[in-house]
Short mmCIF file of C-alpha atoms in Angstrom, two decimals:
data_model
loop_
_atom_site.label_atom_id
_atom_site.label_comp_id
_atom_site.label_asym_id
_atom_site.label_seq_id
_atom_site.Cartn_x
_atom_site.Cartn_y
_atom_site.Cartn_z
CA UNK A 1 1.70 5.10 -25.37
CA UNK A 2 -1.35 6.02 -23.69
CA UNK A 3 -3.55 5.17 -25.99
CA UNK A 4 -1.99 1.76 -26.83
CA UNK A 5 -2.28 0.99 -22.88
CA UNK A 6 -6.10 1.41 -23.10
CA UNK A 7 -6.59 -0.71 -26.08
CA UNK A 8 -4.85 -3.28 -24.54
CA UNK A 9 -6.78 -3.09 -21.39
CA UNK A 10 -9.88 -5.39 -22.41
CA UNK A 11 -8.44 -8.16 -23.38
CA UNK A 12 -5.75 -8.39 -20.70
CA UNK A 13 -8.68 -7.67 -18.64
CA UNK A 14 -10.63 -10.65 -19.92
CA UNK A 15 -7.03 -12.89 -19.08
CA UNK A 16 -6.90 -11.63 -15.54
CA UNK A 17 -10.42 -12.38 -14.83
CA UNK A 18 -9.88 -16.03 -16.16
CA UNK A 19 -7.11 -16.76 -14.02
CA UNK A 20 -8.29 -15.33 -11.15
CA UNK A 21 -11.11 -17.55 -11.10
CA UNK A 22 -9.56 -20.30 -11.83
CA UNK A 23 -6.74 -19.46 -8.93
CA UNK A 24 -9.29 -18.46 -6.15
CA UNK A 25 -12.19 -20.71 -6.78
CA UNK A 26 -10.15 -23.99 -7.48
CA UNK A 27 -8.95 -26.48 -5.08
CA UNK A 28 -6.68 -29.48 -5.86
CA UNK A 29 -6.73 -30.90 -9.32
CA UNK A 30 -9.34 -28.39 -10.89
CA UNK A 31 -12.65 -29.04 -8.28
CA UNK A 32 -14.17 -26.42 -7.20
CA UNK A 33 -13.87 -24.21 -3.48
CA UNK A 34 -15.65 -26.33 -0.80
CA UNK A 35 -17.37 -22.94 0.12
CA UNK A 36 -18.54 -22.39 -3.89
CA UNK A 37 -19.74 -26.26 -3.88
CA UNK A 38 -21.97 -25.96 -1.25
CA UNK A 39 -23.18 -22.54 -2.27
CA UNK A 40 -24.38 -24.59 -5.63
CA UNK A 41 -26.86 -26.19 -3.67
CA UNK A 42 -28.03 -23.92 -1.75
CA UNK A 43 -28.30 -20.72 -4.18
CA UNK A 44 -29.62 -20.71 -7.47
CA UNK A 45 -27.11 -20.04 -10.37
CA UNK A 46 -27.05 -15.98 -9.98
CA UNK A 47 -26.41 -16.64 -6.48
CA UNK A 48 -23.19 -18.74 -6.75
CA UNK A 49 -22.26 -16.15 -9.25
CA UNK A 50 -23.00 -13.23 -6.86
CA UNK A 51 -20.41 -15.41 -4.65
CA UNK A 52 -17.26 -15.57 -7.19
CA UNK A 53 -18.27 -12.09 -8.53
CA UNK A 54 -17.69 -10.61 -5.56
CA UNK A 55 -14.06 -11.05 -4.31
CA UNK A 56 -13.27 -10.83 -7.90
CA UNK A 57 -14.39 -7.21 -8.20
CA UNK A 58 -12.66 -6.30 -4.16
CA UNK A 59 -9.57 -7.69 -6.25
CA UNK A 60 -10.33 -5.50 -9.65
CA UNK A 61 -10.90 -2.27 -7.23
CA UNK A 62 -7.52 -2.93 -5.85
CA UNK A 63 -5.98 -2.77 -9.17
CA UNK A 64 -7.11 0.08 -10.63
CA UNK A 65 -7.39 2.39 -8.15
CA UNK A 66 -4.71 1.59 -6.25
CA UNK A 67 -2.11 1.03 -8.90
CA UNK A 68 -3.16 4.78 -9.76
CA UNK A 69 -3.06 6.04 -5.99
CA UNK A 70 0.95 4.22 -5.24
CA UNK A 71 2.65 5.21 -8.80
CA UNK A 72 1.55 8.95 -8.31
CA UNK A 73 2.87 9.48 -4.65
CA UNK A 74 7.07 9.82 -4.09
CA UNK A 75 9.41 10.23 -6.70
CA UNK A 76 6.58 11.47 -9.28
CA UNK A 77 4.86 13.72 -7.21
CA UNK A 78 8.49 15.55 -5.86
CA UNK A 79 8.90 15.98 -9.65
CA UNK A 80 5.78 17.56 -9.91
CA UNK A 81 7.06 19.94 -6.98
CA UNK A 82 9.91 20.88 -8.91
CA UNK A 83 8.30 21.63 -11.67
CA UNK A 84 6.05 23.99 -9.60
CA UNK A 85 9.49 25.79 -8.29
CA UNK A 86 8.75 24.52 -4.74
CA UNK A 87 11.44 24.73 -1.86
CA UNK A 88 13.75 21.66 -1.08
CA UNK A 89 11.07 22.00 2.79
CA UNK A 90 8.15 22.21 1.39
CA UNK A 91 8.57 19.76 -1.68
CA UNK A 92 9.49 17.33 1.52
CA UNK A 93 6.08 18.15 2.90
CA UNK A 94 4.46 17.07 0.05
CA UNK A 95 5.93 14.15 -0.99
CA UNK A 96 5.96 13.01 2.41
CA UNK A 97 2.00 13.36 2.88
CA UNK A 98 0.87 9.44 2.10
CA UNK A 99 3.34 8.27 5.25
CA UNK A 100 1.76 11.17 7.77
CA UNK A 101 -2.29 11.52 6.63
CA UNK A 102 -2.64 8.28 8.08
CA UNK A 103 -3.82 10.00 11.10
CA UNK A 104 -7.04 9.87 9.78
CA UNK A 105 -7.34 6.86 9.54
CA UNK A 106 -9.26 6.68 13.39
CA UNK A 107 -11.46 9.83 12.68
CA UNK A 108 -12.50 7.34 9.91
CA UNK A 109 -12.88 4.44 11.81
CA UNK A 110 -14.87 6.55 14.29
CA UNK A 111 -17.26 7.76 11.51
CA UNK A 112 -17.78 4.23 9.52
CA UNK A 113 -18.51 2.93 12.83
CA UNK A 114 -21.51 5.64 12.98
CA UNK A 115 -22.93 5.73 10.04
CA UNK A 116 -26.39 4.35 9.49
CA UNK A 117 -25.82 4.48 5.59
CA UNK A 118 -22.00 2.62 4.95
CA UNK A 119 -22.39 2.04 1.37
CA UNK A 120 -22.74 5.54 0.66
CA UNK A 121 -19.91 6.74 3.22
CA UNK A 122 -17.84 4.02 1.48
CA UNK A 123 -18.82 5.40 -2.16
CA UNK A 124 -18.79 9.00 -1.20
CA UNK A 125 -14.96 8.66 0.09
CA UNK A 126 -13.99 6.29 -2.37
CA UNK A 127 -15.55 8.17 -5.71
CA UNK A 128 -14.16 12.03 -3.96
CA UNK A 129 -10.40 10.93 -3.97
CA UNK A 130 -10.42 8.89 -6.68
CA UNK A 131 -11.99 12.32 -8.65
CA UNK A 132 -9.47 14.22 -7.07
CA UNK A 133 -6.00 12.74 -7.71
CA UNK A 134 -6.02 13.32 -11.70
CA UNK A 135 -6.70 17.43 -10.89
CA UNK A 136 -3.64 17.11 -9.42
CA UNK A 137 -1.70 16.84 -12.47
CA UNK A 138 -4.67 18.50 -14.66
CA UNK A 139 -3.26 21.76 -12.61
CA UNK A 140 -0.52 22.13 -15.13
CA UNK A 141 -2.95 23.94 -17.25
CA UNK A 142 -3.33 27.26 -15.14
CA UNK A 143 -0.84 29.58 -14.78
CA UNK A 144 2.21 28.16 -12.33
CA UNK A 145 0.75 30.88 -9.54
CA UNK A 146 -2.77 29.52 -9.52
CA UNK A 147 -1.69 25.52 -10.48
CA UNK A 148 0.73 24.96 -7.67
CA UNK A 149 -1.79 25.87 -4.88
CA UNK A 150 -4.59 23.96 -6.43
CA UNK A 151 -2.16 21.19 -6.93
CA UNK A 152 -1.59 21.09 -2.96
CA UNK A 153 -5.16 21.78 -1.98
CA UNK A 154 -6.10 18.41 -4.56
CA UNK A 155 -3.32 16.30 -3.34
CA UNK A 156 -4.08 16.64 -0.12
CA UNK A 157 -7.60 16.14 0.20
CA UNK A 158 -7.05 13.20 -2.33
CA UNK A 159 -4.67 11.32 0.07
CA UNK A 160 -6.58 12.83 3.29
CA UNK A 161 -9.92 11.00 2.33
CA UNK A 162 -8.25 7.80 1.25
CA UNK A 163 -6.67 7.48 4.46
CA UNK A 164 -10.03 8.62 6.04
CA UNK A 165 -11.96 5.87 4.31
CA UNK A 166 -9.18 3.22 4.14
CA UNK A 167 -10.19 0.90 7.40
CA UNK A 168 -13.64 1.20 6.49
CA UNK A 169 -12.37 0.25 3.31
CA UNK A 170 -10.30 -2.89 4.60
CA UNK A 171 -13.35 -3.85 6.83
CA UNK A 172 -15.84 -3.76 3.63
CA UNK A 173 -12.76 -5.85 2.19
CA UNK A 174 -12.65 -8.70 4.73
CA UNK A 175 -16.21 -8.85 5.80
CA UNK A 176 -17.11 -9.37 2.32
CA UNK A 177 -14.85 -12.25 1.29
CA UNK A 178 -13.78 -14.03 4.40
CA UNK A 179 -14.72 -17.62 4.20
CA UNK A 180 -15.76 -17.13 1.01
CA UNK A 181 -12.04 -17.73 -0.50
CA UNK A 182 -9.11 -19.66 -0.07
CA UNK A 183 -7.08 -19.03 2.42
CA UNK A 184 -4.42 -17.53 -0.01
CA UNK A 185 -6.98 -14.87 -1.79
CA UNK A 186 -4.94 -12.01 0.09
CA UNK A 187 -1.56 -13.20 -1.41
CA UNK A 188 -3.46 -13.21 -4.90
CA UNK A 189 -4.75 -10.34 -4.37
CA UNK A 190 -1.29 -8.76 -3.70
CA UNK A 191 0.70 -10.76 -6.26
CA UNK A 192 -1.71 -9.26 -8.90
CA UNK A 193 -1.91 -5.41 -7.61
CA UNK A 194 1.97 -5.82 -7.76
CA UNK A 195 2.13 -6.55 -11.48
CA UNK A 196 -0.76 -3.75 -12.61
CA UNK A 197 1.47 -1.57 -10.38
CA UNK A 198 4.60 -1.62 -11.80
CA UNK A 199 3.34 -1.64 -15.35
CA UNK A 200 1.42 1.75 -14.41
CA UNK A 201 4.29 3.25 -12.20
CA UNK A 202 6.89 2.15 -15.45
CA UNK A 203 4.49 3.78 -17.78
CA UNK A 204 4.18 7.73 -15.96
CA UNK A 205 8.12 7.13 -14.89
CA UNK A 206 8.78 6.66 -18.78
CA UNK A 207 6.39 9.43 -19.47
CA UNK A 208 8.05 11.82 -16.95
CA UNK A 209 11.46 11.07 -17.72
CA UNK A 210 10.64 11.58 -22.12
CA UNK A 211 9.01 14.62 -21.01
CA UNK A 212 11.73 15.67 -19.08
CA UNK A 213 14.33 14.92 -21.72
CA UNK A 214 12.72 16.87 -24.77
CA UNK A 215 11.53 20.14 -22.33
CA UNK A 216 7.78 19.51 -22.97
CA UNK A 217 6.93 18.87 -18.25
CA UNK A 218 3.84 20.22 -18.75
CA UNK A 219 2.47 17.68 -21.73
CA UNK A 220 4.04 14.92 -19.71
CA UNK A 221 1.62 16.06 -16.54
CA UNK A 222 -1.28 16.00 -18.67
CA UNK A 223 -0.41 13.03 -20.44
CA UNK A 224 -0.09 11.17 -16.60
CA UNK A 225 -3.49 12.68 -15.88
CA UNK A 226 -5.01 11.35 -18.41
CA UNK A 227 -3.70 8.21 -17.71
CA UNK A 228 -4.86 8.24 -13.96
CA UNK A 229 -7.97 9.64 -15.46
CA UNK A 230 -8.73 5.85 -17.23
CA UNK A 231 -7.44 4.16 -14.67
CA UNK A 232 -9.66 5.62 -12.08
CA UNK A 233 -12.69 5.98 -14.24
CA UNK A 234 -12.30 2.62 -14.67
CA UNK A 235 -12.08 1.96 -10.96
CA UNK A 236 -15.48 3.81 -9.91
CA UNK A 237 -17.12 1.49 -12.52
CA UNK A 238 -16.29 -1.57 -10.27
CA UNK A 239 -16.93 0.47 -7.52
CA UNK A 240 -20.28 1.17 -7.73
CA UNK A 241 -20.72 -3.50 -8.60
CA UNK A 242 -19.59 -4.15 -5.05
CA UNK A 243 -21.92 -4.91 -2.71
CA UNK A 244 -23.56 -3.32 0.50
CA UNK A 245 -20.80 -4.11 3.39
CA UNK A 246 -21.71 -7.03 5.97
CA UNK A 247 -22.34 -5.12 9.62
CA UNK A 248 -23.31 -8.17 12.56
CA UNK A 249 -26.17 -6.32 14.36
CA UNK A 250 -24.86 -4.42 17.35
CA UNK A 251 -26.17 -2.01 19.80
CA UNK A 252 -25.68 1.86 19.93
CA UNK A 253 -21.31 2.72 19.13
CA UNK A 254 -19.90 2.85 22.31
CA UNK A 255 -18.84 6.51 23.21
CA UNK A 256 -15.45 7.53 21.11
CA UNK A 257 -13.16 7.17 24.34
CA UNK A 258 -14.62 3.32 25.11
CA UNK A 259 -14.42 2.59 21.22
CA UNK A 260 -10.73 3.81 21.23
CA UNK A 261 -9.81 2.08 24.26
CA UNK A 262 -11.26 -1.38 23.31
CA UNK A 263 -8.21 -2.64 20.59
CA UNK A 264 -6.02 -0.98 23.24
CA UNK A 265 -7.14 -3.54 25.91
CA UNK A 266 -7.01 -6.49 23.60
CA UNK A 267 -3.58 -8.49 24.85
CA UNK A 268 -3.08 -10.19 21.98
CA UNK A 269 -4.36 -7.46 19.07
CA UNK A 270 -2.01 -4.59 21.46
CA UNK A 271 1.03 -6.92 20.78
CA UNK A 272 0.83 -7.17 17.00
CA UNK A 273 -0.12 -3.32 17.20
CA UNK A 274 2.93 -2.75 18.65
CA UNK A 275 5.27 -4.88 16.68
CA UNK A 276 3.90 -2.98 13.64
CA UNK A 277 4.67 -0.23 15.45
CA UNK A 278 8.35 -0.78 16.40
CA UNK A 279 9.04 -2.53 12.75
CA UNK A 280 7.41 1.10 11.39
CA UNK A 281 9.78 3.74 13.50
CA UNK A 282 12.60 1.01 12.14
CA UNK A 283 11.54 0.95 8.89
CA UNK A 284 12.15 4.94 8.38
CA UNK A 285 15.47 4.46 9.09
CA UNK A 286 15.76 1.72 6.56
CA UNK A 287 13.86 2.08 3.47
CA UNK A 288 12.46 5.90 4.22
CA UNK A 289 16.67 6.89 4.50
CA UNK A 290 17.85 4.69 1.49
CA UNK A 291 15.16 6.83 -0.82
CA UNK A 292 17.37 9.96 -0.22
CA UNK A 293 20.65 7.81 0.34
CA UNK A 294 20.38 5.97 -2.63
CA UNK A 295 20.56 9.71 -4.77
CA UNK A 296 22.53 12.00 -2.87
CA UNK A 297 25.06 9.64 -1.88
CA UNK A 298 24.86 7.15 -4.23
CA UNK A 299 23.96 9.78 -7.02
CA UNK A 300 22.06 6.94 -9.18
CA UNK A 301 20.07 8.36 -12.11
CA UNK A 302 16.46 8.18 -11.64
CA UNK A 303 16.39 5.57 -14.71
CA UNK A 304 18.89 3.78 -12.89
CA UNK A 305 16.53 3.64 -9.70
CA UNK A 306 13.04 2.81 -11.82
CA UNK A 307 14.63 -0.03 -13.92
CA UNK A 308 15.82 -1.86 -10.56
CA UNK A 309 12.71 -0.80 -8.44
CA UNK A 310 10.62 -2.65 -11.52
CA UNK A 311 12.98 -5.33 -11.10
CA UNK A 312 12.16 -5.48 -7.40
CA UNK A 313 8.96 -5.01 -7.59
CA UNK A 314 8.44 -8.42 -10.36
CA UNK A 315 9.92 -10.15 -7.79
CA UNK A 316 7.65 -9.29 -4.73
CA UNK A 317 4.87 -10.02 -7.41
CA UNK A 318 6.45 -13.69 -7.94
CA UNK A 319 6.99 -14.46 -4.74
CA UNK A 320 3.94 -13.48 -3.14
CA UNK A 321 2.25 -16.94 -3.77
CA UNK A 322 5.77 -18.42 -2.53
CA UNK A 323 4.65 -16.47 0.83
CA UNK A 324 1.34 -18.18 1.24
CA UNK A 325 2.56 -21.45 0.54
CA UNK A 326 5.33 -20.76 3.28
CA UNK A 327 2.51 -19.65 5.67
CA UNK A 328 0.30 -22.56 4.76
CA UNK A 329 3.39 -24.83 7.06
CA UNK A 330 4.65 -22.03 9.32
CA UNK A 331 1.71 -19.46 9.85
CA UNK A 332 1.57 -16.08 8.86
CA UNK A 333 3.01 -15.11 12.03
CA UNK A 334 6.36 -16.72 11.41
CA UNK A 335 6.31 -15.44 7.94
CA UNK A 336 5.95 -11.70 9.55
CA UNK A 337 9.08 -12.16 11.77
CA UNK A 338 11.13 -14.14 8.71
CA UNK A 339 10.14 -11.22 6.40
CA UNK A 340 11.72 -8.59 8.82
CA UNK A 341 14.43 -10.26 9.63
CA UNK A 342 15.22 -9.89 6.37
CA UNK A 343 15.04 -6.22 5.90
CA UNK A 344 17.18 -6.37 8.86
CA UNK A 345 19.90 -7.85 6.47
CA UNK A 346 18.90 -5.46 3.97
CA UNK A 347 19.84 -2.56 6.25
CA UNK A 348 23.24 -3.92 6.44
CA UNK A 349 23.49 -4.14 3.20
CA UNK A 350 22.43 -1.02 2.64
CA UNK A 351 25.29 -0.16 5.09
CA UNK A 352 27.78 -1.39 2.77
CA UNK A 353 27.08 0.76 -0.38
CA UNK A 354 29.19 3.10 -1.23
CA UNK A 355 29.58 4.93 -5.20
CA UNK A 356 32.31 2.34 -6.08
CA UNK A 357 30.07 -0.58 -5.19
CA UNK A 358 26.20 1.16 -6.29
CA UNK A 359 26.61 -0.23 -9.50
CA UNK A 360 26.31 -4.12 -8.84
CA UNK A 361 25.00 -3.73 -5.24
CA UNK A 362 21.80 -1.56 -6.08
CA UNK A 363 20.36 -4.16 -7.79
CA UNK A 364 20.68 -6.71 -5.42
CA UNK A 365 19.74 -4.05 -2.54
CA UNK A 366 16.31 -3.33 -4.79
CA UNK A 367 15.39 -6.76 -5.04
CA UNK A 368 16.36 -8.25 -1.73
CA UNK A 369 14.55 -5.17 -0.32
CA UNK A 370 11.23 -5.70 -2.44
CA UNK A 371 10.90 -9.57 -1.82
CA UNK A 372 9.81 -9.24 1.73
CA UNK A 373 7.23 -7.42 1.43
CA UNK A 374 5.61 -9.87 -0.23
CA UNK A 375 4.51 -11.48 2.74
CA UNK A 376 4.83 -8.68 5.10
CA UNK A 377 1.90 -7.24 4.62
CA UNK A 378 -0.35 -9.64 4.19
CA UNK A 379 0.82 -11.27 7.27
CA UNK A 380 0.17 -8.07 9.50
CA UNK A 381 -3.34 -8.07 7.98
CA UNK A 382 -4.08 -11.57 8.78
CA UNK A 383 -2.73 -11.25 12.07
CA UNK A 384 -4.95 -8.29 12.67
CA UNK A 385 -8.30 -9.71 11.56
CA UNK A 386 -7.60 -13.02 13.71
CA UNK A 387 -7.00 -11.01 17.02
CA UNK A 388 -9.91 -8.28 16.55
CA UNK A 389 -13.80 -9.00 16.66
CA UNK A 390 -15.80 -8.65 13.03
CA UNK A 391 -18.28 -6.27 14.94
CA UNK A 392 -15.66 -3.69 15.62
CA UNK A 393 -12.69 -4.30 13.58
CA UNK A 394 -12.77 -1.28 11.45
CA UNK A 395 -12.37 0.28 14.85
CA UNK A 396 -9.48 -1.78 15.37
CA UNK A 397 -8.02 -0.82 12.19
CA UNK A 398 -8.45 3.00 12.78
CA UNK A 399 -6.30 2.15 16.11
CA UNK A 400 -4.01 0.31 14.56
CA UNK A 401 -2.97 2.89 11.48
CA UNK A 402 -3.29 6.00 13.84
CA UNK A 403 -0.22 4.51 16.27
CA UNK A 404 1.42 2.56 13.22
CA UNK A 405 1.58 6.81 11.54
CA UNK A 406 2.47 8.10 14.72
CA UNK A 407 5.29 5.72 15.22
CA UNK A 408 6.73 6.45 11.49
CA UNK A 409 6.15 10.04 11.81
CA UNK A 410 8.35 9.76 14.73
CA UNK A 411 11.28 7.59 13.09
CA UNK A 412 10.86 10.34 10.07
CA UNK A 413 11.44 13.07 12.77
CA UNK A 414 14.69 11.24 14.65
CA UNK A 415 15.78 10.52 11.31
CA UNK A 416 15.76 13.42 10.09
CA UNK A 417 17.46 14.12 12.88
CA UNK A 418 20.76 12.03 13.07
CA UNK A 419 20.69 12.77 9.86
CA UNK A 420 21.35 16.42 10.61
CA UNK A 421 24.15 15.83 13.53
CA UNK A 422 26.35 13.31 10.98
CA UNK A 423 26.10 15.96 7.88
CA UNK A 424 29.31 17.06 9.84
CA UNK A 425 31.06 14.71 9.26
CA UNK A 426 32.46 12.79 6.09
CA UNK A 427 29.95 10.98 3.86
CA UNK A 428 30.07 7.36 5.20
CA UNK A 429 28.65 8.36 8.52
CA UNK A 430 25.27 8.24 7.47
CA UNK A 431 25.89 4.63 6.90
CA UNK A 432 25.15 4.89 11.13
CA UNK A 433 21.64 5.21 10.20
CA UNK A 434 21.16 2.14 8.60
CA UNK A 435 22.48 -0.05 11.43
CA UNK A 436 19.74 1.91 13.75
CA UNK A 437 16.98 0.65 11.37
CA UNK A 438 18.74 -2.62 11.63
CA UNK A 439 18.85 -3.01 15.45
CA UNK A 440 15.01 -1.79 15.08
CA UNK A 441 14.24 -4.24 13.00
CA UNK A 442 15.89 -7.61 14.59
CA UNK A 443 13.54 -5.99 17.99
CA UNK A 444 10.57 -6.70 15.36
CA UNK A 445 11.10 -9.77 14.29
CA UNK A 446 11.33 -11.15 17.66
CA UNK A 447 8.22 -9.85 18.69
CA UNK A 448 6.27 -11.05 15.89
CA UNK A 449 7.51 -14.60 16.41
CA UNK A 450 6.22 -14.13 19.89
CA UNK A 451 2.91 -12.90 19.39
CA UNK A 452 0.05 -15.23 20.50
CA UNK A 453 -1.75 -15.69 17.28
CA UNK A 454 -2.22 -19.30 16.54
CA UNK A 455 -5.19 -18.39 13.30
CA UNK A 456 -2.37 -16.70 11.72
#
C-alpha cells in the first residue's frame, strides 16, 4: 500500500500543481491575476515565476507536512498508547497534547519577533519536528520499556516545537503571499490540505486497523512511520524552496510585557480574540465530548467512525470554495458567525443520539459537523490579519493562540468535569453537555457578527 502511494505521488503531484495554478493565478474567463500581469512588466520572466512559485510551494508545505502532523495526533496516537500498555490517565495526556502545547505558541512569537536570522529559526523549528514525529512510531523497535518513554519524549517535543514555530510560521505564510493572490488562495489552500489529509489519515487508519486485525501492531507502526517518513521528507524538500520571510523595518522589539500587551489593547483584534476564545471553551463541550461520546456511549466501531469522518471530511474539502464564494457577498465575518451557528445545531443534534438512532444519525452528525469548518477557519484567520499590523502580527498571533489554548484547556477541565458529576446518573445525562457547548456556541456566533471588521 505504501509503496503504491509513493509511486503515485509524482504524477498526482504534477495534476495538483496544474490546477493550482490555473485556480490561483486566473481571473475571469482564463486571464491572468491583475497582480501576475503587472508583475510581467515589471520583472523579467524568472521573476514572475519567483511570484507564482511562491504561494504554490506555502500551499505544497501545507500538504505534506501537515497532512502528516493532523492524521498522526488523536485516535492513532491513543492506539499507539495502548499498544505501549499505558493507563486510561496518562494515554489522555498524550493524546490530548496538540489541544494544550499551544501555550507555546507566545514564547514563539516572542522569539521570531527577536531573531536577527528568521529563515533559519523558521527552518530550524520546522526541519526538528518534522524529523521528530516519524521516531515516534520508529520506537516500536526497542524493547516496550525503552520505546514507550522515547515515544513520549519524541511526541512531545515534535508537537511542542510546531506549536513554538507555528505563528512565526503563519506570519512567513501571509507576509509572503498577501496581495500576491486572489482573495480566495486561503480557501484553496484549505480545500486542498483537506483532500491530501484524508487520503493520508484513511491510509495509517487502514494500516492500523489490518494490523490490528491479523496481531502484527508493531509492523503496522513501522509501516505508518515509514509513511510519515515520505511524507515529511518530502515536505523539508519544499521547505528549504521557500523564500526568506518579508520583515517591514522596525526599531528594537519592544520589551516582552509592552509586546504582549499591544494585541491586548487593540479594540477591534481583542474582540475577535475573544470570540475565538468563547467559541473554543464551547467547542470542548461539543466536538472534544462527542470524540469520547460517540464510543462509549454510542459504542461505534472505529471503522464505523473513520468511514464517516472521511465522509465528513470530503465534504469540508468541497465546500471550502462554496465558503469563499459566500464571503466574497457577505464577508468573512458573517461567514464566521453562520459557521458557528451551525455547530450550535450540531450540538443539538448531537443531543439527540442515542444507540438506537447512531446508526443513521452518525453520519449526518459527521458531515454536518465537518462542513463548517470549512469556512471557520479561514474566516478567523482573515479576521485576524485585517485587525493586526504586518510589523507585529506574529506577535499578535502568539497572543491570540496562547488565550485561544488557555480557554480550551479550560472547557477540557469543566468538561471533564460535569462529566464526572452526571456519571451518576443514567446514560442520557451526558446528553447535558452538549446543550452547554450549544448555549456556548449561539454566545459566539453573535459576537462574531458583531465584530468591527469591515476587510473581512
Amino acid at each position: 500500500m505504501i509503496f503504491h502511494l509513493v509511486f503515485c505521488a509524482g504524477p498526482c503531484y504534477d495534476v495538483l500543481g496544474f490546477m493550482l495554478r490555473c485556480r490561483l493565478f486566473t481571473a475571469g474567463n482564463g486571464g491572468a491575476h491583475p497582480i501576475v500581469q503587472q508583475n510581467k512588466h515589471q520583472t523579467d520572466a524568472g521573476g514572475g515565476q519567483q511570484m507564482e512559485k511562491t504561494p504554490r510551494d506555502f500551499i505544497f508545505d501545507n500538504l505534506l507536512s501537515m497532512s502528516a502532523y493532523w492524521a498522526c495526533t488523536g485516535a492513532i496516537i491513543a492506539s499507539l498508547t495502548a499498544y505501549y500498555g499505558f493507563s486510561l490517565a496518562l494515554s489522555n495526556v498524550v493524546t490530548g497534547l496538540s489541544g494544550t502545547l499551544p501555550i507555546l505558541q507566545l514564547a514563539g512569537g516572542l522569539a521570531y519577533e527577536r531573531t536577527t536570522r528568521p529563515l533559519r529559526f523558521l527552518r530550524l523549528c520546522n526541519g526538528t519536528w518534522r524529523v521528530l514525529l516519524p521516531l515516534v512510531f520508529f520506537s516500536v523497535l526497542l524493547p516496550r520499556t525503552a520505546g514507550a518513554p522515547l515515544m513520549v519524549v519524541c511526541y512531545v517535543l515534535a508537537i511542542g516545537i510546531y506549536q513554538f514555530a507555528c505563528p512565526s510560521q503563519t506570519d512567513w505564510l501571509v507576509s509572503s503571499v498577501e496581495g500576491r493572490v486572489r482573495g480566495d488562495y486561503y480557501s484553496v489552500r484549505e480545500m486542498f490540505f483537506m483532500l491530501t489529509y484524508t487520503g493520508v489519515f484513511c491510509a495509517v487508519s487502514l494500516i492500523i486497523d489490518r494490523a490490528a486485525r491479523h496481531g502484527a501492531q508493531q509492523t503496522g507502526f513501522l509501516a505508518v512511520g515509514v509513511l510519515e517518513t515520505m511524507l515529511l521528507a518530502a515536505s523539508l524538500t519544499v521547505l528549504l524552496r521557500l523564500p526568506a520571510p518579508e520583515r517591514p523595518e522596525k526599531a528594537e522589539p519592544a520589551p516582552a510585557a509592552a509586546a504582549l500587551l499591544e494585541p491586548l489593547r487593540n479594540r477591534r483584534f481583542r474582540r475577535v480574540m475573544l470570540t475565538n476564545m468563547v467559541w473554543s471553551l464551547s467547542g470542548m463541550f461539543i466536538g472534544g465530548f462527542a470524540a469520547v461520546y460517540q464510543i462509549q456511549v454510542l459504542e461505534l466501531t472505529f471503522f464505523e467512525i473513520m468511514v464517516w469522518v472521511t465522509a465528513g471530511n470530503l465534504c469540508r474539502s468541497l465546500c471550502t470554495p462554496l465558503m469563499a464564494r459566500l464571503a466574497a457577498r457577505i464577508g468573512w465575518k458573517n461567514v464566521t458567525a453562520l459557521t458557528i451557528a451551525m455547530m450550535a445545531c450540531v450540538a443539538a443534534l448531537w443531543a439527540a443520539a442515542t444507540r438506537q438512532n447512531a446508526a443513521y444519525l452518525f453520519p449526518v452528525l459527521s458531515i454536518l459537523g465537518a462542513v463548517p469548518y470549512a469556512g471557520m477557519g479561514v474566516g478567523f484567520l482573515k479576521m485576524q490579519v485585517a485587525t493586526s499590523p504586518s510589523a507585529t502580527r506574529s506577535m499578535y498571533f502568539s497572543v491570540n493562540s496562547l488565550f485561544n489554548g488557555a480557554s480550551a484547556l479550560l472547557g477540557s477541565v469543566l468538561c471533564s468535569a460535569l462529566i464526572s458529576v452526571l456519571e451518576a446518573y443514567p446514560p442520557h445525562a451526558l446528553r447535558c453537555i452538549f446543550f452547554v457547548g450549544l448555549a456556548g456556541a449561539l454566545a459566539a456566533a453573535v459576537m462574531a457578527a458583531r465584530i468591527p471588521c469591515r476587510e473581512a
